[in-house]
Structures are given as structure tokens and as C-alpha cells.
mmCIF file of C-alpha atoms in Angstrom:
data_model
loop_
_atom_site.group_PDB
_atom_site.id
_atom_site.type_symbol
_atom_site.label_atom_id
_atom_site.label_comp_id
_atom_site.label_asym_id
_atom_site.label_seq_id
_atom_site.Cartn_x
_atom_site.Cartn_y
_atom_site.Cartn_z
ATOM 1 C CA MET B 896 16.073 -28.929 -62.301
ATOM 2 C CA LYS B 897 17.349 -31.880 -60.384
ATOM 3 C CA VAL B 898 15.207 -34.963 -60.008
ATOM 4 C CA LEU B 899 15.811 -37.808 -57.610
ATOM 5 C CA VAL B 900 13.418 -40.792 -57.504
ATOM 6 C CA PHE B 901 14.052 -44.007 -55.556
ATOM 7 C CA TRP B 902 12.304 -47.322 -56.061
ATOM 8 C CA ILE B 903 15.213 -49.742 -55.487
ATOM 9 C CA PHE B 904 16.991 -47.336 -57.877
ATOM 10 C CA ALA B 905 17.715 -43.621 -58.244
ATOM 11 C CA ILE B 906 17.408 -41.391 -61.225
ATOM 12 C CA ILE B 907 19.602 -38.321 -61.010
ATOM 13 C CA GLY B 908 19.043 -35.291 -63.206
ATOM 14 C CA GLY B 909 20.213 -31.671 -63.569
ATOM 15 C CA GLY B 910 22.991 -29.693 -65.145
ATOM 16 C CA ALA B 911 25.480 -30.008 -62.280
ATOM 17 C CA GLN B 912 29.179 -29.668 -63.065
ATOM 18 C CA ALA B 913 31.288 -32.108 -61.015
ATOM 19 C CA LEU B 914 35.032 -31.860 -61.811
ATOM 20 C CA PRO B 915 37.121 -34.923 -60.894
ATOM 21 C CA SER B 916 39.110 -34.498 -57.701
ATOM 22 C CA PRO B 917 40.321 -37.052 -56.891
ATOM 23 C CA ASP B 918 40.364 -38.899 -60.233
ATOM 24 C CA GLN B 919 38.337 -41.946 -59.248
ATOM 25 C CA GLY B 920 35.174 -41.498 -61.304
ATOM 26 C CA PHE B 921 32.130 -43.295 -59.856
ATOM 27 C CA PHE B 922 32.519 -45.005 -56.529
ATOM 28 C CA LEU B 923 30.486 -46.347 -53.664
ATOM 29 C CA ILE B 924 30.971 -45.455 -50.014
ATOM 30 C CA VAL B 925 29.485 -47.267 -46.984
ATOM 31 C CA ASN B 926 29.293 -45.395 -43.729
ATOM 32 C CA THR B 927 29.433 -48.107 -41.081
ATOM 33 C CA PRO B 928 29.191 -46.367 -37.662
ATOM 34 C CA GLU B 929 29.572 -48.068 -34.381
ATOM 35 C CA ARG B 930 26.303 -49.167 -32.863
ATOM 36 C CA ASP B 931 25.073 -51.143 -29.842
ATOM 37 C CA LYS B 932 21.935 -53.124 -29.071
ATOM 38 C CA PHE B 933 20.351 -50.245 -27.230
ATOM 39 C CA GLU B 934 20.903 -47.518 -29.720
ATOM 40 C CA PRO B 935 21.041 -48.790 -33.275
ATOM 41 C CA ARG B 936 22.460 -46.321 -35.785
ATOM 42 C CA ASP B 937 21.417 -45.815 -39.324
ATOM 43 C CA LEU B 938 23.499 -47.155 -42.157
ATOM 44 C CA TYR B 939 24.323 -44.838 -45.090
ATOM 45 C CA LEU B 940 25.483 -45.763 -48.539
ATOM 46 C CA TYR B 941 26.658 -43.086 -50.951
ATOM 47 C CA ALA B 942 27.094 -43.299 -54.719
ATOM 48 C CA LEU B 943 29.314 -40.487 -55.948
ATOM 49 C CA ASN B 944 30.198 -39.582 -59.504
ATOM 50 C CA THR B 945 33.248 -37.197 -59.660
ATOM 51 C CA ASP B 946 34.433 -37.972 -63.108
ATOM 52 C CA THR B 947 31.796 -36.603 -65.506
ATOM 53 C CA VAL B 948 28.912 -34.133 -65.684
ATOM 54 C CA VAL B 949 25.788 -35.483 -64.063
ATOM 55 C CA ASN B 950 22.968 -34.676 -66.409
ATOM 56 C CA GLY B 951 19.351 -35.467 -66.960
ATOM 57 C CA SER B 952 19.982 -38.755 -68.763
ATOM 58 C CA ASP B 953 22.513 -40.211 -66.361
ATOM 59 C CA VAL B 954 21.238 -42.936 -64.078
ATOM 60 C CA ILE B 955 22.521 -44.195 -60.728
ATOM 61 C CA GLU B 956 21.044 -47.482 -59.356
ATOM 62 C CA MET B 957 21.512 -48.813 -55.833
ATOM 63 C CA SER B 958 20.030 -52.039 -54.686
ATOM 64 C CA LYS B 959 20.197 -54.880 -52.125
ATOM 65 C CA GLU B 960 17.838 -57.887 -51.690
ATOM 66 C CA ASP B 961 15.437 -57.902 -48.747
ATOM 67 C CA LEU B 962 15.976 -54.353 -47.390
ATOM 68 C CA PRO B 963 13.631 -53.700 -44.542
ATOM 69 C CA TYR B 964 12.937 -50.074 -45.296
ATOM 70 C CA TRP B 965 14.927 -47.065 -46.235
ATOM 71 C CA ASP B 966 14.821 -43.489 -47.522
ATOM 72 C CA SER B 967 17.064 -41.611 -49.917
ATOM 73 C CA GLY B 968 18.218 -38.126 -51.089
ATOM 74 C CA GLU B 969 20.781 -36.407 -53.256
ATOM 75 C CA ILE B 970 24.253 -35.343 -52.242
ATOM 76 C CA SER B 971 25.160 -31.792 -53.315
ATOM 77 C CA VAL B 972 27.094 -28.800 -52.051
ATOM 78 C CA GLU B 973 25.918 -25.320 -53.122
ATOM 79 C CA ASP B 974 23.805 -26.689 -55.948
ATOM 80 C CA ILE B 975 26.645 -28.846 -57.295
ATOM 81 C CA LEU B 976 25.266 -32.408 -57.519
ATOM 82 C CA PHE B 977 27.805 -35.257 -56.730
ATOM 83 C CA GLY B 978 25.452 -38.209 -56.403
ATOM 84 C CA CYS B 979 22.927 -39.779 -54.086
ATOM 85 C CA TYR B 980 22.633 -41.688 -50.747
ATOM 86 C CA LEU B 981 20.583 -44.499 -49.397
ATOM 87 C CA ARG B 982 19.784 -44.469 -45.750
ATOM 88 C CA VAL B 983 18.880 -47.833 -44.140
ATOM 89 C CA PRO B 984 17.525 -47.715 -40.604
ATOM 90 C CA GLN B 985 18.531 -50.543 -38.229
ATOM 91 C CA PRO B 986 15.632 -51.461 -36.018
ATOM 92 C CA LEU B 987 16.470 -54.000 -33.364
ATOM 93 C CA LYS B 988 14.051 -56.623 -34.612
ATOM 94 C CA MET B 989 15.420 -56.587 -38.116
ATOM 95 C CA ARG B 990 19.023 -55.580 -37.484
ATOM 96 C CA GLY B 991 20.365 -58.570 -39.457
ATOM 97 C CA ALA B 992 18.611 -57.585 -42.659
ATOM 98 C CA ILE B 993 21.067 -54.779 -43.282
ATOM 99 C CA PHE B 994 23.994 -57.109 -43.605
ATOM 100 C CA GLY B 995 25.135 -58.375 -46.952
ATOM 101 C CA ARG B 996 25.967 -57.224 -50.390
ATOM 102 C CA TYR B 997 24.978 -53.919 -52.016
ATOM 103 C CA GLU B 998 25.310 -52.883 -55.566
ATOM 104 C CA ALA B 999 25.514 -49.504 -57.337
ATOM 105 C CA THR B 1000 25.512 -48.918 -61.114
ATOM 106 C CA PHE B 1001 26.208 -45.645 -62.942
ATOM 107 C CA THR B 1002 24.904 -45.668 -66.577
ATOM 108 C CA PRO B 1003 26.058 -42.582 -68.591
ATOM 109 C CA GLY B 1004 23.399 -41.011 -70.603
ATOM 110 C CA ASP B 1005 25.714 -40.565 -73.634
ATOM 111 C CA GLY B 1006 25.668 -44.377 -74.205
ATOM 112 C CA GLY B 1007 28.947 -45.137 -72.471
ATOM 113 C CA ASP B 1008 29.512 -48.408 -70.740
ATOM 114 C CA PRO B 1009 27.857 -48.797 -67.268
ATOM 115 C CA ILE B 1010 30.140 -48.671 -64.245
ATOM 116 C CA GLU B 1011 29.400 -51.161 -61.385
ATOM 117 C CA ARG B 1012 30.570 -51.107 -57.767
ATOM 118 C CA GLU B 1013 29.832 -53.473 -54.909
ATOM 119 C CA ALA B 1014 30.032 -52.968 -51.247
ATOM 120 C CA PHE B 1015 29.582 -55.226 -48.190
ATOM 121 C CA VAL B 1016 28.099 -54.600 -44.851
ATOM 122 C CA LYS B 1017 28.845 -56.758 -41.824
ATOM 123 C CA GLN B 1018 28.166 -56.210 -38.193
ATOM 124 C CA GLU B 1019 30.673 -54.774 -35.733
ATOM 125 C CA SER B 1020 31.389 -57.874 -33.523
ATOM 126 C CA LYS B 1021 34.006 -60.446 -33.039
ATOM 127 C CA ILE B 1022 31.808 -63.244 -34.145
ATOM 128 C CA LEU B 1023 33.161 -63.155 -37.675
ATOM 129 C CA ASP B 1024 36.096 -60.744 -37.501
ATOM 130 C CA THR B 1025 37.852 -60.475 -40.830
ATOM 131 C CA THR B 1026 40.047 -57.643 -39.360
ATOM 132 C CA GLY B 1027 38.721 -55.194 -41.918
ATOM 133 C CA ILE B 1028 39.199 -57.291 -45.066
ATOM 134 C CA TYR B 1029 36.225 -56.836 -47.403
ATOM 135 C CA THR B 1030 37.939 -57.676 -50.714
ATOM 136 C CA GLU B 1031 41.195 -59.552 -51.586
ATOM 137 C CA THR B 1032 43.133 -59.347 -54.840
ATOM 138 C CA ILE B 1033 45.059 -62.354 -56.116
ATOM 139 C CA TYR B 1034 47.734 -62.424 -58.853
ATOM 140 C CA PRO B 1035 48.893 -65.143 -61.364
ATOM 141 C CA ALA B 1036 52.394 -66.432 -61.273
ATOM 142 C CA GLU B 1037 52.839 -65.505 -64.974
ATOM 143 C CA ALA B 1038 50.843 -64.366 -67.959
ATOM 144 C CA GLY B 1039 48.188 -66.930 -68.963
ATOM 145 C CA SER B 1040 48.629 -69.057 -65.895
ATOM 146 C CA THR B 1041 46.043 -69.790 -63.286
ATOM 147 C CA ALA B 1042 48.624 -70.664 -60.701
ATOM 148 C CA LEU B 1043 49.024 -68.029 -57.975
ATOM 149 C CA SER B 1044 52.210 -66.044 -57.538
ATOM 150 C CA ASP B 1045 54.313 -66.658 -54.422
ATOM 151 C CA ASP B 1046 53.307 -63.319 -52.890
ATOM 152 C CA SER B 1047 49.651 -63.640 -53.737
ATOM 153 C CA PRO B 1048 47.184 -64.168 -50.786
ATOM 154 C CA ARG B 1049 46.260 -67.821 -50.355
ATOM 155 C CA TYR B 1050 43.426 -67.663 -47.876
ATOM 156 C CA ILE B 1051 40.369 -65.595 -46.918
ATOM 157 C CA GLY B 1052 38.755 -66.017 -43.559
ATOM 158 C CA PHE B 1053 38.195 -64.581 -40.056
ATOM 159 C CA ARG B 1054 39.200 -64.975 -36.480
ATOM 160 C CA ALA B 1055 37.727 -68.283 -35.267
ATOM 161 C CA PRO B 1056 34.876 -67.917 -32.813
ATOM 162 C CA ARG B 1057 33.276 -70.773 -30.878
ATOM 163 C CA GLY B 1058 31.183 -72.897 -33.119
ATOM 164 C CA ASN B 1059 33.289 -72.048 -36.163
ATOM 165 C CA LEU B 1060 33.166 -75.677 -37.455
ATOM 166 C CA ARG B 1061 29.502 -75.106 -38.125
ATOM 167 C CA ILE B 1062 30.306 -72.195 -40.443
ATOM 168 C CA LYS B 1063 30.263 -73.124 -44.135
ATOM 169 C CA TRP B 1064 31.703 -71.367 -47.126
ATOM 170 C CA PHE B 1065 29.878 -70.842 -50.369
ATOM 171 C CA ARG B 1066 30.808 -69.162 -53.606
ATOM 172 C CA VAL B 1067 27.838 -66.945 -54.508
ATOM 173 C CA PHE B 1068 26.639 -67.230 -58.098
ATOM 174 C CA ASP B 1069 28.403 -70.556 -58.611
ATOM 175 C CA ARG B 1070 26.262 -72.564 -60.986
ATOM 176 C CA TYR B 1071 25.243 -75.031 -58.278
ATOM 177 C CA ASN B 1072 25.980 -72.636 -55.333
ATOM 178 C CA ARG B 1073 28.350 -75.359 -54.121
ATOM 179 C CA ARG B 1074 29.567 -75.535 -50.564
ATOM 180 C CA ARG B 1075 33.194 -75.049 -50.317
ATOM 181 C CA GLY B 1076 35.075 -75.415 -47.041
ATOM 182 C CA ILE B 1077 34.201 -75.507 -43.395
ATOM 183 C CA GLY B 1078 35.674 -73.413 -40.549
ATOM 184 C CA PRO B 1079 37.359 -70.050 -40.331
ATOM 185 C CA ARG B 1080 39.430 -70.138 -43.556
ATOM 186 C CA GLU B 1081 38.844 -70.736 -47.230
ATOM 187 C CA GLU B 1082 41.878 -71.718 -49.286
ATOM 188 C CA LEU B 1083 42.550 -70.012 -52.620
ATOM 189 C CA GLU B 1084 44.404 -72.220 -55.029
ATOM 190 C CA THR B 1085 44.187 -70.612 -58.521
ATOM 191 C CA THR B 1086 42.932 -67.446 -60.187
ATOM 192 C CA ASP B 1087 39.792 -69.374 -61.022
ATOM 193 C CA ASP B 1088 38.846 -69.093 -57.359
ATOM 194 C CA ALA B 1089 37.935 -65.422 -57.895
ATOM 195 C CA GLY B 1090 34.337 -64.463 -57.013
ATOM 196 C CA LEU B 1091 32.091 -63.521 -54.224
ATOM 197 C CA TYR B 1092 32.237 -65.765 -51.146
ATOM 198 C CA LEU B 1093 29.776 -66.107 -48.251
ATOM 199 C CA ALA B 1094 30.691 -67.667 -44.868
ATOM 200 C CA ARG B 1095 27.552 -68.508 -42.967
ATOM 201 C CA ARG B 1096 26.278 -70.390 -40.036
ATOM 202 C CA ARG B 1097 22.897 -71.934 -40.853
ATOM 203 C CA SER B 1098 19.940 -70.364 -39.087
ATOM 204 C CA ARG B 1099 22.074 -67.592 -37.741
ATOM 205 C CA GLY B 1100 22.917 -65.775 -40.920
ATOM 206 C CA ASN B 1101 20.732 -62.731 -39.924
ATOM 207 C CA ARG B 1102 22.305 -62.527 -36.518
ATOM 208 C CA GLY B 1103 25.808 -61.689 -37.497
ATOM 209 C CA TRP B 1104 26.927 -65.196 -38.407
ATOM 210 C CA ALA B 1105 27.375 -64.302 -42.088
ATOM 211 C CA VAL B 1106 30.131 -62.455 -43.884
ATOM 212 C CA TYR B 1107 30.913 -61.618 -47.556
ATOM 213 C CA VAL B 1108 34.425 -61.394 -48.981
ATOM 214 C CA ARG B 1109 35.077 -60.760 -52.653
ATOM 215 C CA VAL B 1110 38.173 -62.162 -54.329
ATOM 216 C CA ILE B 1111 39.407 -60.196 -57.349
ATOM 217 C CA ALA B 1112 41.854 -61.875 -59.836
ATOM 218 C CA ALA B 1113 44.256 -59.871 -61.895
ATOM 219 C CA ASP B 1114 44.967 -60.923 -65.364
ATOM 220 C CA CYS B 1115 48.664 -60.282 -64.992
ATOM 221 C CA PRO B 1116 51.346 -60.757 -62.396
ATOM 222 C CA LYS B 1117 52.148 -57.841 -60.031
ATOM 223 C CA GLY B 1118 54.019 -55.057 -61.716
ATOM 224 C CA MET B 1119 52.224 -55.774 -65.095
ATOM 225 C CA TYR B 1120 48.872 -54.854 -66.767
ATOM 226 C CA TRP B 1121 46.705 -56.406 -69.499
ATOM 227 C CA ASN B 1122 46.984 -54.732 -72.861
ATOM 228 C CA ASN B 1123 45.270 -56.136 -75.969
ATOM 229 C CA GLY B 1124 45.857 -59.755 -75.107
ATOM 230 C CA THR B 1125 49.356 -59.507 -73.498
ATOM 231 C CA CYS B 1126 50.820 -58.463 -70.213
ATOM 232 C CA GLU B 1127 53.086 -55.453 -70.300
ATOM 233 C CA ASN B 1128 55.347 -53.994 -67.578
ATOM 234 C CA ARG B 1129 54.008 -51.055 -65.686
ATOM 235 C CA THR B 1130 55.832 -47.751 -66.058
ATOM 236 C CA VAL B 1131 53.689 -45.895 -63.497
ATOM 237 C CA ILE B 1132 54.424 -46.773 -59.864
ATOM 238 C CA CYS B 1133 51.451 -46.222 -57.634
ATOM 239 C CA GLN B 1134 52.192 -44.533 -54.224
ATOM 240 C CA ASN B 1135 50.394 -43.938 -50.976
ATOM 241 C CA GLY B 1136 48.107 -47.100 -51.183
ATOM 242 C CA GLY B 1137 47.177 -46.587 -54.873
ATOM 243 C CA VAL B 1138 46.643 -49.785 -56.914
ATOM 244 C CA GLY B 1139 47.252 -50.195 -60.647
ATOM 245 C CA LYS B 1140 44.314 -50.830 -62.866
ATOM 246 C CA ASN B 1141 43.932 -54.276 -64.432
ATOM 247 C CA SER B 1142 43.841 -53.128 -68.072
ATOM 248 C CA ALA B 1143 45.711 -49.832 -68.004
ATOM 249 C CA ASP B 1144 49.055 -48.456 -66.872
ATOM 250 C CA GLU B 1145 47.278 -46.154 -64.490
ATOM 251 C CA CYS B 1146 46.556 -45.931 -60.807
ATOM 252 C CA LEU B 1147 43.449 -46.015 -58.700
ATOM 253 C CA CYS B 1148 44.207 -43.618 -55.983
ATOM 254 C CA PRO B 1149 42.770 -43.916 -52.451
ATOM 255 C CA PRO B 1150 40.811 -41.041 -51.098
ATOM 256 C CA PHE B 1151 42.621 -37.738 -50.785
ATOM 257 C CA PHE B 1152 45.482 -38.624 -53.041
ATOM 258 C CA VAL B 1153 45.694 -37.585 -56.704
ATOM 259 C CA GLY B 1154 48.042 -37.475 -59.618
ATOM 260 C CA SER B 1155 49.208 -40.116 -62.059
ATOM 261 C CA GLU B 1156 51.133 -41.924 -59.183
ATOM 262 C CA CYS B 1157 48.792 -40.882 -56.366
ATOM 263 C CA SER B 1158 51.693 -38.729 -54.915
ATOM 264 C CA ALA B 1159 49.863 -35.490 -54.265
ATOM 265 C CA VAL B 1160 47.530 -34.839 -51.327
ATOM 266 C CA VAL B 1161 44.262 -33.026 -52.058
ATOM 267 C CA GLY B 1162 43.776 -29.727 -50.104
ATOM 268 C CA LEU B 1163 47.158 -29.428 -48.238
ATOM 269 C CA ASP B 1164 47.220 -25.656 -49.069
ATOM 270 C CA PRO B 1165 46.488 -23.955 -45.690
ATOM 271 C CA SER B 1166 44.060 -21.594 -47.417
ATOM 272 C CA ASP B 1167 41.984 -24.499 -48.543
ATOM 273 C CA ASP B 1168 39.055 -26.051 -46.715
ATOM 274 C CA GLY B 1169 41.221 -28.954 -45.506
ATOM 275 C CA PRO B 1170 42.607 -32.206 -46.916
ATOM 276 C CA PHE B 1171 39.509 -34.445 -46.728
ATOM 277 C CA VAL B 1172 38.299 -33.691 -50.260
ATOM 278 C CA LEU B 1173 36.303 -36.304 -52.107
ATOM 279 C CA ALA B 1174 35.279 -34.217 -55.139
ATOM 280 C CA SER B 1175 35.328 -30.607 -56.151
ATOM 281 C CA SER B 1176 33.903 -28.045 -58.638
ATOM 282 C CA ASP B 1177 35.399 -24.707 -59.538
ATOM 283 C CA SER B 1178 34.335 -23.208 -56.205
ATOM 284 C CA THR B 1179 33.046 -26.086 -54.028
ATOM 285 C CA HIS B 1180 34.620 -29.128 -52.246
ATOM 286 C CA LEU B 1181 32.754 -32.124 -51.192
ATOM 287 C CA GLN B 1182 34.151 -33.723 -48.006
ATOM 288 C CA CYS B 1183 33.261 -36.588 -45.819
ATOM 289 C CA LYS B 1184 31.600 -34.235 -43.289
ATOM 290 C CA ASP B 1185 29.207 -33.069 -46.063
ATOM 291 C CA LEU B 1186 27.659 -36.535 -46.427
ATOM 292 C CA PRO B 1187 24.565 -37.330 -44.402
ATOM 293 C CA GLY B 1188 25.799 -39.108 -41.335
ATOM 294 C CA GLY B 1189 29.427 -38.385 -42.332
ATOM 295 C CA HIS B 1190 32.515 -37.714 -40.254
ATOM 296 C CA ARG B 1191 35.113 -35.012 -40.687
ATOM 297 C CA GLU B 1192 37.991 -37.369 -40.941
ATOM 298 C CA CYS B 1193 36.019 -40.051 -42.839
ATOM 299 C CA ARG B 1194 35.901 -42.323 -39.726
ATOM 300 C CA GLY B 1195 33.716 -45.358 -40.397
ATOM 301 C CA ASN B 1196 33.787 -45.041 -44.252
ATOM 302 C CA LEU B 1197 34.452 -47.960 -46.559
ATOM 303 C CA PHE B 1198 35.499 -46.835 -50.058
ATOM 304 C CA CYS B 1199 34.701 -49.205 -52.972
ATOM 305 C CA LEU B 1200 36.593 -48.209 -56.047
ATOM 306 C CA GLY B 1201 37.246 -50.181 -59.174
ATOM 307 C CA ASP B 1202 39.290 -53.397 -59.552
ATOM 308 C CA LEU B 1203 41.982 -54.110 -58.652
ATOM 309 C CA TYR B 1204 41.502 -51.757 -55.682
ATOM 310 C CA GLY B 1205 38.239 -53.171 -54.338
ATOM 311 C CA CYS B 1206 36.825 -51.984 -50.920
ATOM 312 C CA LYS B 1207 39.081 -50.604 -48.267
ATOM 313 C CA CYS B 1208 38.704 -48.259 -45.246
ATOM 314 C CA SER B 1209 39.555 -44.657 -45.594
ATOM 315 C CA PRO B 1210 43.331 -43.913 -45.070
ATOM 316 C CA GLY B 1211 44.006 -43.755 -41.342
ATOM 317 C CA TRP B 1212 41.419 -46.292 -40.260
ATOM 318 C CA THR B 1213 41.095 -49.983 -40.083
ATOM 319 C CA GLY B 1214 38.973 -52.755 -38.579
ATOM 320 C CA ASN B 1215 35.629 -54.380 -39.398
ATOM 321 C CA ARG B 1216 33.916 -50.998 -39.203
ATOM 322 C CA CYS B 1217 36.740 -48.805 -40.245
ATOM 323 C CA THR B 1218 36.576 -47.141 -36.818
ATOM 324 C CA ARG B 1219 39.978 -48.297 -35.431
ATOM 325 C CA PRO B 1220 42.719 -45.617 -35.867
ATOM 326 C CA CYS B 1221 46.211 -46.488 -36.994
ATOM 327 C CA VAL B 1222 48.762 -46.957 -34.185
ATOM 328 C CA HIS B 1223 51.611 -44.528 -33.753
ATOM 329 C CA ASN B 1224 54.000 -44.283 -36.690
ATOM 330 C CA TRP B 1225 51.719 -46.191 -39.078
ATOM 331 C CA TRP B 1226 49.395 -44.444 -41.563
ATOM 332 C CA GLY B 1227 47.544 -44.752 -44.805
ATOM 333 C CA VAL B 1228 45.350 -47.373 -46.410
ATOM 334 C CA GLU B 1229 44.989 -50.390 -44.151
ATOM 335 C CA CYS B 1230 47.598 -48.636 -41.893
ATOM 336 C CA SER B 1231 50.183 -50.349 -44.055
ATOM 337 C CA GLN B 1232 52.754 -47.534 -44.341
ATOM 338 C CA GLN B 1233 55.309 -46.632 -41.715
ATOM 339 C CA CYS B 1234 57.022 -43.414 -40.672
ATOM 340 C CA THR B 1235 59.820 -43.034 -38.116
ATOM 341 C CA ASP B 1236 59.219 -39.841 -36.238
ATOM 342 C CA GLY B 1237 55.496 -39.337 -35.972
ATOM 343 C CA CYS B 1238 53.186 -38.388 -38.849
ATOM 344 C CA SER B 1239 49.604 -37.945 -39.857
ATOM 345 C CA PRO B 1240 47.751 -41.277 -39.830
ATOM 346 C CA PHE B 1241 45.887 -39.983 -42.909
ATOM 347 C CA PHE B 1242 48.571 -38.456 -45.102
ATOM 348 C CA GLY B 1243 51.869 -39.552 -43.689
ATOM 349 C CA PRO B 1244 54.986 -37.438 -43.059
ATOM 350 C CA ASP B 1245 53.783 -34.682 -45.420
ATOM 351 C CA GLY B 1246 50.319 -34.315 -43.912
ATOM 352 C CA ARG B 1247 49.470 -31.438 -41.663
ATOM 353 C CA ILE B 1248 46.957 -33.208 -39.314
#
């Protein structure tokens, strides 16, 4: 019997079999639909586990400070349990309360290490437009160095609105919560600058004048991974927007791509249910359209996987709300890959959509 109880956390039980496809384990999805001031839409967060059997002793917790009110439920297809969701209504008078940082933790009942994921919710407006950047990964110039490599990002920020000089940057959880810079950009100088940042205009934080960006620092330069105290060259080359794990010569694959190098697309067999597969059992596929409030092509979905991948829009979409499609001949994660003669914005030249 499955049990689902929410009181700022969810307890999931049952003997459901969830086989990993794609191989991403536990991850958090934020469905960030377009909304306007006359018809506010609900926000959905999904915590999915596709890597292990979800049993009666496993626990999934989801939380955020100052939530106005919410309800919850389980995510399953044909009695196969994949996780849970949190639905946060967006009433006009409290619409600012849904913005900010959400957390999800999966604690295996067999005593394994907890897995944590973070997601960030910001409003769809040009007030603080980070052009779809939720997390940024920085790399050291060499092993053991805090200096950044030449090809590492050096700034986080947003397009500058009026009044941007009143916006202040803070590093959250800094011992003294010290103020950093002022204005639309915050400079990153060393790997010690990793952390969670908040850009906020005083007294307007709950009206869209606040945005979170998480900076992730790798232990090794690009092309290397951390292994028992040393940096070693990667032998696995991640494709299709996949990102190498920090402490393993393995890839974290974006949605719909599988394999050791993220080179295969899930579900491209015409006899299958379609390519937008998030997880599967022996006979059942979980797709974005199966999620409460979900979209067939995963429009509006932000996927938060492990480091060093961070949080990115589903392949084929970009923008602050992951609702802007890739332009012609561009495809994939952050619309960063190019084809020459037309292709699927989701799967590239080999895609069938």
C-alpha cells in the first residue's frame, strides 16, 4: 500500500518498481507556466526517483520557507510510483511568496546517503531577466587552484532594468550574510565564490525584484574529474548537453538522453509511446504529459539534476520560464547546439519530431 503524507515533507511508501530511464536517479522538476495578473496559474514541483525501488522506508522531503498554501499528491502511472508533487497556488495577493529557493531530499531506507536537489522559482517578467540562467558552473585553472580558468564564467547577473542601482547582491548562508555588489552583475573571481546568491531590491523582493542564482564550483579543470584527492583526465566525453560528474568519470544526461555518453535518445522507436520519456518500468513510461499540470513536450519545465549539471530548461526550450522555443537550426539544452538543414529542437538531427 502506498502512503503519501505532506507536512512540509512527503513520506512515500509502497513496493513500486521504478527502473532507471534515463539514468539520472533522483531529480527535481519545476513546472513554471506562463501566467498573467488576471489569471494566475498554479506552480508545480515534482520530485522523481528513477534510480532505485521506492519502498516503505524511503523518504522524500520537499520544502520552502513562507509558502502561502499548497497541496500534494503522488506521481504514478499504472500503479508504478515514481515520486511526488507539490502544487503551489498563486493567488494575486500573495503572488510574490512563491518565488525563491525550494529544496528536495531523497533519503534511502537502506541507510544510503541522502540526495539533495535545489530549484529556484522566479517570475516571468523582464524586471530581473537572467535569460534562463538558474545555475552557473565555474572551473579552476588547475588542480588545487582557486583561480578560474580562462573559459570559466566570470559574472552572474541579469538584464538591467530601471532602478538597477538599487538592487543589491547577497551570498545566502554567508556567515554574516554580507552584501556583495550593486547593480545588474556580480563578479566571480575565484572558486571560493561558489554558493547561492540573491539579487534583491529592498521592499520589493516579493514583487518580482528578487532572483536567486546558484554558482557551482568544480574541483578540477574542464575535462578532468576528482578521484581520491587528485584530478584525472576524463575518458568519457559527454554529448547532447550532458555534463561530467564532479567526482566520477561519468555523465549526467539531460532529459531524454541515455547511455554512458548521453548519445542515445529514449523512445525513438516508432512503436514506442514517443521520445519524451522521464522514467520507465518494464511496461510503463512516465512522460512530462503524465505529470499534473505537465506538457507533452516538457514546455515550461526546469530540470534540476546533480552537480555539475545544476538546473536547466528541458531540451528545446529556453528563457526565464523555459517557454521560449529554440530558433531554427538550434536545438538541445539551452539551445546551444546547431544543425545545418533543419532538425528537431529537442533531439537534433536524429530526432523524429
